[in-house]
Short mmCIF file of C-alpha atoms and ligand atoms in Angstrom, two decimals:
data_model
loop_
_atom_site.label_atom_id
_atom_site.label_comp_id
_atom_site.label_asym_id
_atom_site.label_seq_id
_atom_site.Cartn_x
_atom_site.Cartn_y
_atom_site.Cartn_z
CA MET A 1 -10.09 13.85 13.45
CA ARG A 2 -10.69 11.63 11.01
CA THR A 3 -8.39 9.62 8.33
CA LYS A 4 -9.86 10.75 4.99
CA ILE A 5 -8.53 8.81 2.60
CA VAL A 6 -8.54 8.97 -1.51
CA ALA A 7 -8.60 5.28 -2.58
CA GLY A 8 -8.69 3.42 -6.86
CA ASN A 9 -10.40 0.61 -7.84
CA TRP A 10 -8.93 -0.94 -10.64
CA LYS A 11 -11.47 -3.88 -10.95
CA MET A 12 -10.79 -6.50 -13.59
CA ASN A 13 -7.74 -3.84 -16.10
CA LYS A 14 -4.21 -2.83 -16.32
CA ASN A 15 -2.08 -5.57 -16.93
CA LEU A 16 1.51 -6.13 -14.95
CA GLU A 17 3.40 -4.29 -16.99
CA GLU A 18 0.67 -1.70 -17.13
CA THR A 19 0.02 -1.67 -13.39
CA GLU A 20 3.74 -1.10 -13.24
CA ALA A 21 3.52 2.13 -15.71
CA LEU A 22 0.63 3.63 -13.74
CA LEU A 23 1.94 3.12 -10.20
CA GLY A 24 5.08 4.90 -11.03
CA GLU A 25 3.37 7.93 -12.94
CA LEU A 26 1.18 7.83 -9.46
CA ALA A 27 4.23 8.11 -7.39
CA ALA A 28 5.84 10.01 -9.50
CA LYS A 29 2.95 12.69 -9.65
CA LEU A 30 2.23 12.23 -6.00
CA PRO A 31 1.44 15.78 -4.27
CA ASP A 32 1.77 16.29 -1.14
CA THR A 33 -1.78 15.08 0.97
CA SER A 34 -1.89 14.47 4.09
CA ALA A 35 -5.24 11.70 3.17
CA GLU A 36 -4.32 8.85 2.61
CA VAL A 37 -3.88 7.23 -1.31
CA ILE A 38 -4.47 3.81 -2.40
CA VAL A 39 -4.54 1.62 -5.01
CA ALA A 40 -6.44 -1.57 -4.95
CA PRO A 41 -4.89 -3.56 -8.41
CA THR A 42 -5.70 -6.99 -9.05
CA PHE A 43 -4.66 -9.97 -7.37
CA VAL A 44 -1.79 -11.26 -9.99
CA SER A 45 -0.01 -7.82 -9.07
CA LEU A 46 -0.37 -7.01 -5.66
CA SER A 47 3.08 -8.51 -4.87
CA SER A 48 4.81 -6.94 -6.94
CA ALA A 49 2.28 -3.76 -6.43
CA VAL A 50 3.32 -4.17 -2.89
CA GLN A 51 7.74 -3.44 -3.97
CA GLN A 52 7.60 -1.07 -6.65
CA LEU A 53 5.62 1.25 -4.06
CA SER A 54 7.66 0.44 -0.99
CA GLN A 55 9.10 3.70 -0.82
CA SER A 56 6.35 5.36 -1.54
CA VAL A 57 3.20 6.96 0.82
CA ILE A 58 0.75 5.15 -1.60
CA GLN A 59 -0.99 1.91 0.02
CA VAL A 60 -2.12 -0.98 -1.75
CA ALA A 61 -5.06 -2.94 -1.44
CA ALA A 62 -6.90 -6.30 -2.33
CA GLN A 63 -9.94 -5.86 -3.84
CA ASN A 64 -11.85 -9.15 -2.56
CA MET A 65 -11.15 -12.20 0.06
CA HIS A 66 -12.10 -14.96 1.18
CA PHE A 67 -13.65 -15.40 4.21
CA ALA A 68 -11.00 -19.19 4.74
CA GLU A 69 -8.36 -19.86 6.64
CA ASN A 70 -7.54 -21.77 3.18
CA GLY A 71 -8.48 -25.24 1.29
CA ALA A 72 -10.91 -26.49 -1.70
CA TYR A 73 -12.25 -22.90 -2.96
CA THR A 74 -10.33 -23.37 -5.71
CA GLY A 75 -9.95 -19.61 -7.37
CA GLU A 76 -9.67 -17.71 -4.16
CA ILE A 77 -7.87 -16.12 -1.78
CA SER A 78 -6.94 -15.55 2.02
CA ALA A 79 -5.85 -13.35 4.18
CA ASP A 80 -3.28 -15.10 5.36
CA MET A 81 -1.98 -14.99 1.58
CA LEU A 82 -2.93 -11.06 1.74
CA LEU A 83 -0.92 -10.21 4.14
CA ALA A 84 2.06 -12.36 3.35
CA ILE A 85 2.82 -9.57 0.62
CA ASP A 86 2.17 -7.90 2.59
CA VAL A 87 -1.20 -6.36 1.89
CA ASP A 88 -3.69 -5.67 5.23
CA THR A 89 -6.15 -3.27 3.85
CA VAL A 90 -9.14 -5.38 1.39
CA ILE A 91 -11.86 -4.06 0.03
CA ILE A 92 -15.22 -6.34 0.61
CA GLY A 93 -18.53 -5.84 -0.38
CA HIS A 94 -18.01 -4.28 -3.65
CA SER A 95 -21.97 -3.84 -5.21
CA GLU A 96 -19.91 -5.77 -8.25
CA ARG A 97 -19.23 -8.56 -6.36
CA ARG A 98 -22.40 -8.57 -4.97
CA SER A 99 -25.40 -8.09 -8.21
CA LEU A 100 -22.36 -10.44 -10.78
CA PHE A 101 -21.02 -13.25 -8.06
CA GLY A 102 -23.59 -13.10 -5.96
CA GLU A 103 -21.69 -11.90 -2.37
CA ASN A 104 -25.07 -11.20 0.27
CA ASP A 105 -24.95 -9.60 3.78
CA GLU A 106 -24.58 -13.12 5.62
CA LEU A 107 -21.54 -14.04 3.29
CA LEU A 108 -19.81 -10.18 3.51
CA ALA A 109 -19.97 -10.71 6.98
CA LYS A 110 -18.14 -13.82 7.12
CA LYS A 111 -15.37 -12.24 5.26
CA VAL A 112 -15.80 -9.56 7.56
CA LYS A 113 -14.76 -11.41 10.37
CA SER A 114 -12.26 -13.14 9.05
CA ALA A 115 -10.26 -10.11 7.51
CA LEU A 116 -10.63 -8.08 11.08
CA ASP A 117 -9.53 -11.35 13.33
CA LYS A 118 -6.29 -11.08 10.57
CA ASN A 119 -6.55 -7.37 12.04
CA MET A 120 -6.01 -6.19 8.46
CA LYS A 121 -8.42 -3.28 7.32
CA VAL A 122 -11.67 -3.59 5.92
CA ILE A 123 -13.22 -0.78 3.22
CA PHE A 124 -16.70 -2.30 3.60
CA CYS A 125 -18.87 -1.42 0.23
CA PHE A 126 -22.65 -0.16 0.38
CA GLY A 127 -25.22 0.84 -1.36
CA GLU A 128 -28.54 1.10 -2.58
CA GLU A 129 -29.39 0.67 -6.61
CA LEU A 130 -31.94 2.53 -8.66
CA ASP A 131 -35.27 1.11 -7.62
CA ASP A 132 -34.22 1.11 -4.55
CA ARG A 133 -34.10 5.32 -4.33
CA LYS A 134 -36.93 6.34 -6.84
CA SER A 135 -39.08 3.86 -4.66
CA ASP A 136 -37.35 5.87 -1.84
CA ASN A 137 -36.31 2.96 0.31
CA HIS A 138 -32.77 3.84 0.08
CA PHE A 139 -31.87 4.81 3.84
CA LYS A 140 -33.63 1.37 4.47
CA VAL A 141 -31.90 -0.78 2.31
CA VAL A 142 -28.25 1.01 3.15
CA GLU A 143 -29.53 0.48 6.54
CA THR A 144 -30.29 -2.81 6.26
CA GLN A 145 -26.82 -3.12 4.62
CA LEU A 146 -25.00 -2.14 8.08
CA LYS A 147 -26.62 -3.59 10.02
CA ASN A 148 -26.15 -7.16 8.80
CA ALA A 149 -22.03 -6.73 8.10
CA LEU A 150 -21.64 -5.46 11.00
CA PHE A 151 -23.50 -4.50 13.48
CA ASP A 152 -21.95 -7.73 14.88
CA LEU A 153 -18.94 -6.54 15.58
CA THR A 154 -17.05 -5.51 18.50
CA ALA A 155 -16.59 -1.96 18.91
CA SER A 156 -12.85 -1.67 19.30
CA ALA A 157 -13.46 -3.78 15.85
CA TRP A 158 -14.52 -0.04 14.56
CA SER A 159 -10.95 1.73 13.65
CA GLN A 160 -10.20 -1.13 11.33
CA ILE A 161 -13.02 0.18 9.76
CA VAL A 162 -13.17 2.15 6.63
CA LEU A 163 -17.01 2.72 5.43
CA ALA A 164 -17.94 3.73 1.72
CA TYR A 165 -21.13 4.39 0.06
CA GLU A 166 -21.50 3.28 -3.63
CA PRO A 167 -24.86 4.02 -4.56
CA VAL A 168 -24.87 1.59 -7.73
CA TRP A 169 -27.06 3.90 -10.23
CA ALA A 170 -24.01 5.56 -9.93
CA ILE A 171 -21.41 3.56 -10.71
CA GLY A 172 -19.77 3.23 -14.04
CA THR A 173 -23.24 5.52 -14.97
CA GLY A 174 -21.29 9.10 -15.21
CA GLU A 175 -24.19 9.99 -12.95
CA THR A 176 -22.59 11.34 -9.45
CA ALA A 177 -25.18 11.70 -6.56
CA SER A 178 -25.36 14.49 -5.78
CA PRO A 179 -23.04 17.20 -2.93
CA GLU A 180 -26.30 16.83 -0.81
CA GLN A 181 -27.17 13.50 -1.80
CA ALA A 182 -24.03 12.15 -0.22
CA GLN A 183 -24.24 13.99 2.76
CA GLU A 184 -27.57 13.25 3.68
CA MET A 185 -26.84 9.48 3.14
CA HIS A 186 -23.17 9.76 4.57
CA ALA A 187 -24.62 11.66 7.84
CA LEU A 188 -27.89 9.03 8.18
CA ILE A 189 -24.99 6.04 8.36
CA ARG A 190 -23.25 8.49 10.53
CA LYS A 191 -26.25 8.80 12.95
CA THR A 192 -27.86 4.30 12.76
CA ILE A 193 -24.23 3.42 13.90
CA ALA A 194 -24.06 6.49 16.41
CA GLU A 195 -27.65 4.94 17.93
CA ALA A 196 -26.31 0.63 17.36
CA PHE A 197 -22.73 1.26 19.01
CA ASN A 198 -21.85 5.20 20.05
CA ALA A 199 -20.76 8.84 18.89
CA GLU A 200 -17.47 8.08 19.00
CA ILE A 201 -16.83 5.17 16.91
CA ALA A 202 -19.45 7.19 14.61
CA GLY A 203 -17.47 10.30 15.04
CA ASN A 204 -14.23 8.53 13.65
CA VAL A 205 -15.04 6.03 10.92
CA THR A 206 -13.66 6.55 7.33
CA ILE A 207 -17.20 7.47 5.05
CA LEU A 208 -16.13 6.75 1.33
CA TYR A 209 -18.52 8.51 -1.30
CA GLY A 210 -18.25 6.00 -4.69
CA GLY A 211 -19.71 6.24 -7.72
CA SER A 212 -18.32 8.58 -10.55
CA VAL A 213 -16.18 10.39 -9.30
CA LYS A 214 -14.31 12.71 -11.41
CA PRO A 215 -12.03 15.63 -11.33
CA ASN A 216 -14.22 17.77 -12.11
CA ASN A 217 -16.76 17.16 -9.48
CA ALA A 218 -14.85 15.82 -6.49
CA LYS A 219 -13.71 18.91 -4.69
CA GLU A 220 -17.33 19.36 -4.51
CA ILE A 221 -18.72 15.94 -3.34
CA PHE A 222 -15.33 16.30 -0.67
CA SER A 223 -16.46 19.17 0.82
CA LYS A 224 -19.77 18.42 2.40
CA PRO A 225 -18.65 17.68 6.33
CA ASP A 226 -19.48 13.64 6.28
CA VAL A 227 -17.38 12.74 3.11
CA ASP A 228 -13.89 11.69 3.82
CA GLY A 229 -13.06 10.60 0.41
CA GLY A 230 -14.08 8.58 -1.92
CA LEU A 231 -13.49 5.45 -3.39
CA ILE A 232 -12.78 6.15 -7.41
CA GLY A 233 -13.12 3.69 -9.56
CA GLY A 234 -13.23 4.83 -13.69
CA ALA A 235 -10.78 7.59 -12.77
CA SER A 236 -8.22 6.12 -11.14
CA LEU A 237 -7.08 4.42 -13.94
CA LYS A 238 -5.90 7.78 -14.79
CA CYS A 239 -2.91 9.07 -14.13
CA ASP A 240 -3.78 12.69 -14.34
CA ASP A 241 -7.58 12.41 -13.17
CA PHE A 242 -6.69 10.44 -10.44
CA ILE A 243 -3.90 13.13 -9.12
CA GLU A 244 -6.89 15.58 -9.78
CA ILE A 245 -8.67 13.75 -7.59
CA VAL A 246 -6.21 13.88 -4.24
CA LYS A 247 -6.06 17.47 -4.84
CA ALA A 248 -9.10 17.75 -4.72
CA ILE A 249 -9.18 16.96 -1.17
P1 13P B 1 -16.68 4.54 -10.69
O1 13P B 1 -16.33 5.75 -9.97
O2 13P B 1 -16.02 4.01 -12.39
O3 13P B 1 -18.20 5.31 -10.76
O4 13P B 1 -16.43 3.45 -9.99
C1 13P B 1 -17.09 3.49 -8.94
C2 13P B 1 -16.58 1.87 -7.56
O5 13P B 1 -17.06 0.88 -8.09
C3 13P B 1 -14.99 2.00 -7.10
O6 13P B 1 -15.41 0.54 -6.55
#
């Protein structure tokens, strides 16, 4: 059985006090679930979030990291720094990192390797832009993103990888991929991994969908056989919405 996950990517939202308030509410209202529930607040709140959630099943992830161990990289944060505050999960490759901060497949491959070398869990994001889909290139683009960043990994490294398919045109737009579009892409992702590695790895990897998941569409999207949960942006900032999405899984 694949692990089901609902993860909230808070992006650059919520200061320390607001983070404490939202986490307190989430921890109090979290329903019993066999799914993993993860939140990724901003860096400055991570340490406090870990402490606050020490008695909760809610896990804490970082939104990014640098590939180097340490050194002259102003403004950056290393895997060791995250591990030192008990954060062992990191989101890598989010489309906003790619489009707004120039992160390309080559850089992302280095980040993934560094995180895995440190035994961290990686939530690796990828997905096509609107033009790719309009020109019927979306499968090719997604396959290339996967291959460039992940296909040099050893087979054993896949147990530390969670994939998050996030079509760029559905992020923050209110426009969601239909459950059928999500299923079609997730199935292709699994097939691509089966061909490059093997069926067991492909069958075991958790693949999340991200892009305007809301309480009113989560259940239908999560009902698809190859969709193992969601990476939630906007709706993860509202306690009741996020809780409803957790219930939907
Ligand atoms: P939205 O849910 O706001 O569309 O964001 C999705 C996302 O980017 C999660 O990483």
